[in-house]
Structure formats: C-alpha cells, structure tokens
mmCIF file of C-alpha atoms in Angstrom:
data_model
loop_
_atom_site.group_PDB
_atom_site.id
_atom_site.type_symbol
_atom_site.label_atom_id
_atom_site.label_comp_id
_atom_site.label_asym_id
_atom_site.label_seq_id
_atom_site.Cartn_x
_atom_site.Cartn_y
_atom_site.Cartn_z
ATOM 1 C CA UNK A 1 92.038 -12.615 5.195
ATOM 2 C CA UNK A 2 94.476 -14.306 2.819
ATOM 3 C CA UNK A 3 97.769 -15.048 4.515
ATOM 4 C CA UNK A 4 96.385 -14.491 8.034
ATOM 5 C CA UNK A 5 97.063 -17.352 10.451
ATOM 6 C CA UNK A 6 94.405 -18.975 12.616
ATOM 7 C CA UNK A 7 96.204 -17.619 15.690
ATOM 8 C CA UNK A 8 95.829 -14.025 14.482
ATOM 9 C CA UNK A 9 92.142 -14.582 13.689
ATOM 10 C CA UNK A 10 91.616 -16.082 17.142
ATOM 11 C CA UNK A 11 93.271 -13.047 18.771
ATOM 12 C CA UNK A 12 90.953 -10.750 16.814
ATOM 13 C CA UNK A 13 87.928 -12.741 17.974
ATOM 14 C CA UNK A 14 89.033 -12.382 21.612
ATOM 15 C CA UNK A 15 89.560 -8.645 21.093
ATOM 16 C CA UNK A 16 86.062 -8.236 19.645
ATOM 17 C CA UNK A 17 84.551 -10.258 22.502
ATOM 18 C CA UNK A 18 86.209 -7.899 25.006
ATOM 19 C CA UNK A 19 84.882 -4.881 23.093
ATOM 20 C CA UNK A 20 81.413 -6.422 23.048
ATOM 21 C CA UNK A 21 81.463 -6.854 26.835
ATOM 22 C CA UNK A 22 82.389 -3.178 27.279
ATOM 23 C CA UNK A 23 79.717 -1.863 24.912
ATOM 24 C CA UNK A 24 77.083 -4.119 26.490
ATOM 25 C CA UNK A 25 77.980 -2.853 29.951
ATOM 26 C CA UNK A 26 77.848 0.768 28.758
ATOM 27 C CA UNK A 27 74.442 0.118 27.183
ATOM 28 C CA UNK A 28 73.085 -1.218 30.489
ATOM 29 C CA UNK A 29 74.475 1.765 32.425
ATOM 30 C CA UNK A 30 72.933 4.195 29.917
ATOM 31 C CA UNK A 31 69.575 2.417 30.166
ATOM 32 C CA UNK A 32 69.648 2.757 33.963
ATOM 33 C CA UNK A 33 70.524 6.458 33.784
ATOM 34 C CA UNK A 34 67.840 6.984 31.137
ATOM 35 C CA UNK A 35 65.135 5.741 33.504
ATOM 36 C CA UNK A 36 66.266 8.233 36.164
ATOM 37 C CA UNK A 37 66.402 11.051 33.599
ATOM 38 C CA UNK A 38 62.863 10.275 32.427
ATOM 39 C CA UNK A 39 61.689 10.401 36.046
ATOM 40 C CA UNK A 40 63.323 13.834 36.429
ATOM 41 C CA UNK A 41 61.447 15.098 33.359
ATOM 42 C CA UNK A 42 58.127 13.892 34.775
ATOM 43 C CA UNK A 43 58.832 15.445 38.191
ATOM 44 C CA UNK A 44 59.922 18.841 36.807
ATOM 45 C CA UNK A 45 56.898 19.430 34.572
ATOM 46 C CA UNK A 46 54.263 20.317 37.234
ATOM 47 C CA UNK A 47 56.373 23.187 38.626
ATOM 48 C CA UNK A 48 56.969 24.603 35.162
ATOM 49 C CA UNK A 49 53.292 24.243 34.195
ATOM 50 C CA UNK A 50 52.098 26.172 37.276
ATOM 51 C CA UNK A 51 54.490 29.068 36.617
ATOM 52 C CA UNK A 52 53.553 29.079 32.944
ATOM 53 C CA UNK A 53 49.815 29.172 33.704
ATOM 54 C CA UNK A 54 50.366 32.053 36.174
ATOM 55 C CA UNK A 55 52.218 34.108 33.546
ATOM 56 C CA UNK A 56 49.491 33.348 31.020
ATOM 57 C CA UNK A 57 46.833 34.443 33.497
ATOM 58 C CA UNK A 58 48.553 37.774 34.187
ATOM 59 C CA UNK A 59 49.069 38.515 30.491
ATOM 60 C CA UNK A 60 45.518 37.461 29.600
ATOM 61 C CA UNK A 61 43.715 39.466 32.277
ATOM 62 C CA UNK A 62 45.741 42.708 32.119
ATOM 63 C CA UNK A 63 45.197 44.520 28.829
ATOM 64 C CA UNK A 64 47.367 47.504 29.772
ATOM 65 C CA UNK A 65 50.116 45.366 31.209
ATOM 66 C CA UNK A 66 53.692 46.590 30.722
ATOM 67 C CA UNK A 67 56.913 44.825 31.568
ATOM 68 C CA UNK A 68 60.557 45.185 30.567
ATOM 69 C CA UNK A 69 60.583 41.443 29.865
ATOM 70 C CA UNK A 70 58.023 41.951 27.071
ATOM 71 C CA UNK A 71 59.740 44.828 25.246
ATOM 72 C CA UNK A 72 60.897 43.997 21.745
ATOM 73 C CA UNK A 73 64.022 45.897 20.727
ATOM 74 C CA UNK A 74 66.466 45.672 17.800
ATOM 75 C CA UNK A 75 68.574 42.550 18.243
ATOM 76 C CA UNK A 76 72.211 43.621 18.376
ATOM 77 C CA UNK A 77 73.586 40.913 20.644
ATOM 78 C CA UNK A 78 72.303 37.392 21.293
ATOM 79 C CA UNK A 79 73.081 35.081 24.198
ATOM 80 C CA UNK A 80 72.839 31.320 23.638
ATOM 81 C CA UNK A 81 72.705 28.854 26.525
ATOM 82 C CA UNK A 82 73.994 25.637 24.920
ATOM 83 C CA UNK A 83 73.490 22.298 26.673
ATOM 84 C CA UNK A 84 75.696 19.407 25.507
ATOM 85 C CA UNK A 85 77.305 16.371 27.139
ATOM 86 C CA UNK A 86 80.492 15.759 29.081
ATOM 87 C CA UNK A 87 81.569 12.646 27.154
ATOM 88 C CA UNK A 88 81.284 11.148 23.694
ATOM 89 C CA UNK A 89 80.130 7.683 22.572
ATOM 90 C CA UNK A 90 76.581 9.012 22.225
ATOM 91 C CA UNK A 91 76.077 8.923 18.476
ATOM 92 C CA UNK A 92 75.280 12.334 17.014
ATOM 93 C CA UNK A 93 73.981 13.824 20.285
ATOM 94 C CA UNK A 94 76.772 16.376 20.773
ATOM 95 C CA UNK A 95 77.573 17.117 17.130
ATOM 96 C CA UNK A 96 73.930 17.752 16.159
ATOM 97 C CA UNK A 97 73.246 20.401 18.808
ATOM 98 C CA UNK A 98 76.642 22.111 18.426
ATOM 99 C CA UNK A 99 76.419 22.301 14.634
ATOM 100 C CA UNK A 100 72.906 23.748 14.905
ATOM 101 C CA UNK A 101 74.076 26.525 17.233
ATOM 102 C CA UNK A 102 77.134 27.230 15.083
ATOM 103 C CA UNK A 103 74.910 27.741 12.030
ATOM 104 C CA UNK A 104 72.548 30.024 13.983
ATOM 105 C CA UNK A 105 75.290 32.296 15.386
ATOM 106 C CA UNK A 106 76.932 32.628 11.967
ATOM 107 C CA UNK A 107 77.177 36.339 11.183
ATOM 108 C CA UNK A 108 75.663 37.439 14.498
ATOM 109 C CA UNK A 109 77.160 39.262 17.452
ATOM 110 C CA UNK A 110 76.671 36.320 19.785
ATOM 111 C CA UNK A 111 77.965 35.110 23.120
ATOM 112 C CA UNK A 112 77.411 31.617 24.521
ATOM 113 C CA UNK A 113 76.940 30.131 27.948
ATOM 114 C CA UNK A 114 78.102 26.521 27.444
ATOM 115 C CA UNK A 115 76.888 23.738 29.733
ATOM 116 C CA UNK A 116 78.883 20.529 29.381
ATOM 117 C CA UNK A 117 82.524 19.809 28.549
ATOM 118 C CA UNK A 118 81.837 19.147 24.862
ATOM 119 C CA UNK A 119 80.164 22.562 24.476
ATOM 120 C CA UNK A 120 82.997 24.346 26.309
ATOM 121 C CA UNK A 121 85.674 22.700 24.128
ATOM 122 C CA UNK A 122 83.706 23.275 20.913
ATOM 123 C CA UNK A 123 83.227 27.031 21.325
ATOM 124 C CA UNK A 124 86.697 27.545 22.798
ATOM 125 C CA UNK A 125 88.260 25.917 19.714
ATOM 126 C CA UNK A 126 86.238 28.200 17.421
ATOM 127 C CA UNK A 127 87.003 31.301 19.504
ATOM 128 C CA UNK A 128 83.322 32.112 20.090
ATOM 129 C CA UNK A 129 83.160 34.257 23.262
ATOM 130 C CA UNK A 130 81.675 32.580 26.348
ATOM 131 C CA UNK A 131 79.847 34.393 29.121
ATOM 132 C CA UNK A 132 81.316 31.905 31.600
ATOM 133 C CA UNK A 133 82.805 28.401 31.568
ATOM 134 C CA UNK A 134 81.782 27.712 35.160
ATOM 135 C CA UNK A 135 79.289 25.029 34.086
ATOM 136 C CA UNK A 136 81.785 22.826 32.265
ATOM 137 C CA UNK A 137 80.396 19.638 33.820
ATOM 138 C CA UNK A 138 76.764 19.169 32.797
ATOM 139 C CA UNK A 139 76.355 16.289 35.266
ATOM 140 C CA UNK A 140 77.128 18.657 38.168
ATOM 141 C CA UNK A 141 74.612 21.363 37.178
ATOM 142 C CA UNK A 142 71.776 21.380 39.735
ATOM 143 C CA UNK A 143 68.362 23.006 39.823
ATOM 144 C CA UNK A 144 69.866 25.732 42.024
ATOM 145 C CA UNK A 145 72.418 26.478 39.297
ATOM 146 C CA UNK A 146 69.568 26.817 36.765
ATOM 147 C CA UNK A 147 67.874 29.461 38.922
ATOM 148 C CA UNK A 148 71.199 31.281 39.395
ATOM 149 C CA UNK A 149 71.715 31.305 35.619
ATOM 150 C CA UNK A 150 68.144 32.573 35.117
ATOM 151 C CA UNK A 151 68.677 35.500 37.487
ATOM 152 C CA UNK A 152 71.942 36.357 35.726
ATOM 153 C CA UNK A 153 70.164 36.256 32.356
ATOM 154 C CA UNK A 154 67.352 38.498 33.549
ATOM 155 C CA UNK A 155 69.820 41.020 34.947
ATOM 156 C CA UNK A 156 71.824 41.111 31.725
ATOM 157 C CA UNK A 157 68.694 41.448 29.583
ATOM 158 C CA UNK A 158 67.246 44.292 31.678
ATOM 159 C CA UNK A 159 70.575 46.145 31.660
ATOM 160 C CA UNK A 160 70.836 45.832 27.860
ATOM 161 C CA UNK A 161 73.918 43.576 27.746
ATOM 162 C CA UNK A 162 72.071 41.362 25.255
ATOM 163 C CA UNK A 163 68.801 41.884 23.404
ATOM 164 C CA UNK A 164 67.756 38.266 22.988
ATOM 165 C CA UNK A 165 68.300 35.100 25.038
ATOM 166 C CA UNK A 166 67.892 31.589 23.622
ATOM 167 C CA UNK A 167 68.500 28.098 24.957
ATOM 168 C CA UNK A 168 69.725 25.298 22.679
ATOM 169 C CA UNK A 169 69.062 21.781 23.923
ATOM 170 C CA UNK A 170 68.110 18.319 22.691
ATOM 171 C CA UNK A 171 64.439 17.452 23.122
ATOM 172 C CA UNK A 172 63.685 13.890 24.207
ATOM 173 C CA UNK A 173 61.039 12.586 21.788
ATOM 174 C CA UNK A 174 61.505 8.877 22.416
ATOM 175 C CA UNK A 175 64.241 6.370 23.157
ATOM 176 C CA UNK A 176 64.993 6.215 19.429
ATOM 177 C CA UNK A 177 64.449 9.883 18.549
ATOM 178 C CA UNK A 178 66.036 13.072 19.923
ATOM 179 C CA UNK A 179 65.759 16.483 18.251
ATOM 180 C CA UNK A 180 68.049 19.514 18.747
ATOM 181 C CA UNK A 181 65.968 22.640 19.375
ATOM 182 C CA UNK A 182 66.515 26.356 19.906
ATOM 183 C CA UNK A 183 63.997 28.053 22.196
ATOM 184 C CA UNK A 184 63.631 31.818 22.731
ATOM 185 C CA UNK A 185 63.605 32.769 26.425
ATOM 186 C CA UNK A 186 63.724 36.578 26.357
ATOM 187 C CA UNK A 187 61.975 38.767 25.486
ATOM 188 C CA UNK A 188 58.728 37.051 26.412
ATOM 189 C CA UNK A 189 55.958 37.168 23.820
ATOM 190 C CA UNK A 190 52.189 37.196 24.117
ATOM 191 C CA UNK A 191 50.371 34.440 22.318
ATOM 192 C CA UNK A 192 46.908 34.923 20.842
ATOM 193 C CA UNK A 193 45.308 33.063 23.708
ATOM 194 C CA UNK A 194 47.122 35.293 26.202
ATOM 195 C CA UNK A 195 45.877 38.448 24.469
ATOM 196 C CA UNK A 196 42.268 37.333 24.685
ATOM 197 C CA UNK A 197 40.952 38.998 27.846
ATOM 198 C CA UNK A 198 37.325 37.934 27.439
ATOM 199 C CA UNK A 199 37.610 35.616 30.424
ATOM 200 C CA UNK A 200 38.711 37.520 33.509
ATOM 201 C CA UNK A 201 40.570 35.705 36.259
ATOM 202 C CA UNK A 202 39.263 35.879 39.823
ATOM 203 C CA UNK A 203 42.822 35.760 41.223
ATOM 204 C CA UNK A 204 43.972 38.877 43.103
ATOM 205 C CA UNK A 205 47.769 39.226 43.193
ATOM 206 C CA UNK A 206 49.292 40.639 46.363
ATOM 207 C CA UNK A 207 51.254 43.887 45.685
ATOM 208 C CA UNK A 208 49.969 43.971 42.102
ATOM 209 C CA UNK A 209 50.231 41.716 39.072
ATOM 210 C CA UNK A 210 53.216 43.596 37.585
ATOM 211 C CA UNK A 211 55.364 43.023 40.670
ATOM 212 C CA UNK A 212 54.307 39.375 40.823
ATOM 213 C CA UNK A 213 55.097 39.006 37.118
ATOM 214 C CA UNK A 214 58.592 40.503 37.547
ATOM 215 C CA UNK A 215 59.224 38.241 40.531
ATOM 216 C CA UNK A 216 58.199 34.980 38.871
ATOM 217 C CA UNK A 217 59.874 35.531 35.469
ATOM 218 C CA UNK A 218 63.336 34.479 36.799
ATOM 219 C CA UNK A 219 61.717 31.451 38.446
ATOM 220 C CA UNK A 220 59.899 30.668 35.213
ATOM 221 C CA UNK A 221 63.112 30.859 33.183
ATOM 222 C CA UNK A 222 64.919 28.761 35.782
ATOM 223 C CA UNK A 223 62.205 26.134 35.411
ATOM 224 C CA UNK A 224 62.591 26.172 31.615
ATOM 225 C CA UNK A 225 66.376 25.783 31.907
ATOM 226 C CA UNK A 226 66.031 22.893 34.331
ATOM 227 C CA UNK A 227 63.467 21.256 32.060
ATOM 228 C CA UNK A 228 65.803 21.688 29.065
ATOM 229 C CA UNK A 229 68.662 20.213 31.119
ATOM 230 C CA UNK A 230 66.556 17.173 32.054
ATOM 231 C CA UNK A 231 65.476 16.724 28.430
ATOM 232 C CA UNK A 232 69.114 16.907 27.287
ATOM 233 C CA UNK A 233 70.268 14.414 29.907
ATOM 234 C CA UNK A 234 67.569 11.939 28.883
ATOM 235 C CA UNK A 235 68.424 12.480 25.201
ATOM 236 C CA UNK A 236 72.126 11.879 25.859
ATOM 237 C CA UNK A 237 71.510 8.603 27.671
ATOM 238 C CA UNK A 238 69.033 7.454 25.008
ATOM 239 C CA UNK A 239 71.533 8.293 22.246
ATOM 240 C CA UNK A 240 74.343 6.520 24.116
ATOM 241 C CA UNK A 241 72.152 3.476 24.699
ATOM 242 C CA UNK A 242 71.297 3.294 20.987
ATOM 243 C CA UNK A 243 74.941 3.804 19.984
ATOM 244 C CA UNK A 244 76.172 1.090 22.341
ATOM 245 C CA UNK A 245 73.418 -1.280 21.194
ATOM 246 C CA UNK A 246 74.517 -0.744 17.577
ATOM 247 C CA UNK A 247 78.167 -1.263 18.574
ATOM 248 C CA UNK A 248 77.256 -4.521 20.354
ATOM 249 C CA UNK A 249 75.375 -5.772 17.291
ATOM 250 C CA UNK A 250 78.306 -4.850 15.047
ATOM 251 C CA UNK A 251 80.648 -6.731 17.374
ATOM 252 C CA UNK A 252 78.398 -9.807 17.146
ATOM 253 C CA UNK A 253 78.467 -9.634 13.346
ATOM 254 C CA UNK A 254 82.258 -9.249 13.270
ATOM 255 C CA UNK A 255 82.719 -12.168 15.691
ATOM 256 C CA UNK A 256 80.478 -14.360 13.524
ATOM 257 C CA UNK A 257 82.392 -13.352 10.389
ATOM 258 C CA UNK A 258 85.779 -13.937 12.036
ATOM 259 C CA UNK A 259 84.613 -17.309 13.405
ATOM 260 C CA UNK A 260 83.603 -18.387 9.897
ATOM 261 C CA UNK A 261 86.990 -17.343 8.505
ATOM 262 C CA UNK A 262 88.762 -19.075 11.403
ATOM 263 C CA UNK A 263 86.952 -22.325 10.653
ATOM 264 C CA UNK A 264 87.757 -22.018 6.951
ATOM 265 C CA UNK A 265 91.436 -21.342 7.690
ATOM 266 C CA UNK A 266 91.621 -24.293 10.094
ATOM 267 C CA UNK A 267 89.893 -26.571 7.606
ATOM 268 C CA UNK A 268 92.294 -25.437 4.885
ATOM 269 C CA UNK A 269 95.259 -26.202 7.172
ATOM 270 C CA UNK A 270 93.892 -29.689 7.975
ATOM 271 C CA UNK A 271 93.277 -30.377 4.288
ATOM 272 C CA UNK A 272 96.825 -29.265 3.454
ATOM 273 C CA UNK A 273 98.281 -31.610 6.093
ATOM 274 C CA UNK A 274 96.226 -34.559 4.820
ATOM 275 C CA UNK A 275 97.329 -33.830 1.246
ATOM 276 C CA UNK A 276 100.990 -33.769 2.291
ATOM 277 C CA UNK A 277 100.665 -37.063 4.221
ATOM 278 C CA UNK A 278 98.952 -38.774 1.286
ATOM 279 C CA UNK A 279 101.536 -37.454 -1.167
ATOM 280 C CA UNK A 280 104.393 -38.571 1.071
ATOM 281 C CA UNK A 281 102.965 -42.087 1.483
#
C-alpha cells in the first residue's frame, strides 16, 4: 500500500462494506430458499416411495413378467437430462455437474435435455445437440413439467430414439456437502430383492400387472425427475449460501486489513507533520 493516500484506502473500505452488505443479504435470501427447498424434498418423497414399492412388488411377484421398459439393448444413443442453475454465485454447483456430464458424454452419441440457463448455455457453446431448450429456466419447471418430460422420455425410449436415459443432478447431502450424480432411468433393472419371489403379494391389480406397470412407469419417472429437481434446487441454495458466507467473511478480513493500513497511514502522516513542525521551530 506504499504511496496510497488515506483517502483512497477509506474509499476501498467503503466499497468493501457495500460488497459485504450485498453478500450478507444474498446469504440470507439463499438460507430462506433453502428451507423451502428442503420442505419440498420431504414432501415429494412419500409419492416416490409408494410408486417405487409398487414397481418392486410387481417385479418381485411376477416371475414371467415382460415389459419393454426392462429390455436391455445395445446402447447406441444416450439421452441425458441435466439439471443446473439459472444464475451463478453458487460456488462450484454449476461447474461440477456440467463437467461431470461432459466427461460422461465424451465419445458417445449423446443428446441432452438441459434444465436451467447455465446448462442450456454450456451445451450450446460446446455444440452438443439438445432435445429441447424449452426448460431454460429451472425455477419455472413445475411438477407437471416433470411428468410431461417423463412421458416424452418413455415414448422416445419405446420407439427406439435412444437406448438409455440418464438424469444428472446434484444430490443434497447436507448444507455443507452437495454431490453431482448420474442416475440411470431407462431401461429399468431388476434388483436381487425384486427377483426373489418367495414372498407373494396379496395385491390383485385391475386389468393385469403388466398394464398397471406400463401405466405407472411414466409416473414413476416423473416422480424421480421431480425429486432430482428438488434435490438440485436445495443443493444450489446451500452452495450459494456457503459461497456468500465465505464472501462475507473475506470482506470482513479485507476491511480489517484495510482499516489497519489506514490507521498506519494516518499515523505516519501525523508523525510527518509533527516532525516538520519541530524541525521548523
């Protein structure tokens, strides 16, 4: 800070104080939105769990069960649903999920369905083909949109447009931890517990279990997409809250450092004036 006047240091302190007020306000807004996002996660889980248990029951109790959603075929084309944010200032939230998807689609015949402005801009800049850019604002995507996307995915998978469907999102682990994940949606797979038919269910499905299974798969996928969207929203707000908290702390440290330098510069100026007065007298 040699050669910098006290006035310039004071202006920098005022600038940092203004920045601190902004980051503190953004942190409080993110914390408020995070609470709502966590409530959405808790409210969406029961619906998903009921659909999941129904699918498990059908697969477990029908040994000769056949469905187009279960057929494994050579993967020639992959569709990725990628959920990112609409704005930055959220630490590594957007970059982590987008870099993960970019590494996974490397060398594959892949198409993406981006959700969120950051995802749309990222894949457009890299000329990766998009199924649609209709969901460019992640904040505006509703549960009805998730079910519409799920039906579109099921139709494309059954018609052979793509052989595998995955969703890339950021899982909310805690306020301080968020993990980017890639989850396979189609084709569905049977787990070991589902293949065990030793315990028969007493549920009788109207019009047959295969028709019920085909009817609830789009609803099931819609529930997964909505759950992934809620997880991503909570992760974004948690990452933004942490980033703004770090920015506020950095601003405090810079203000303290600038205040110390301001006091030193003022003391040096006072000492210089006293020395000149004494020398003159």
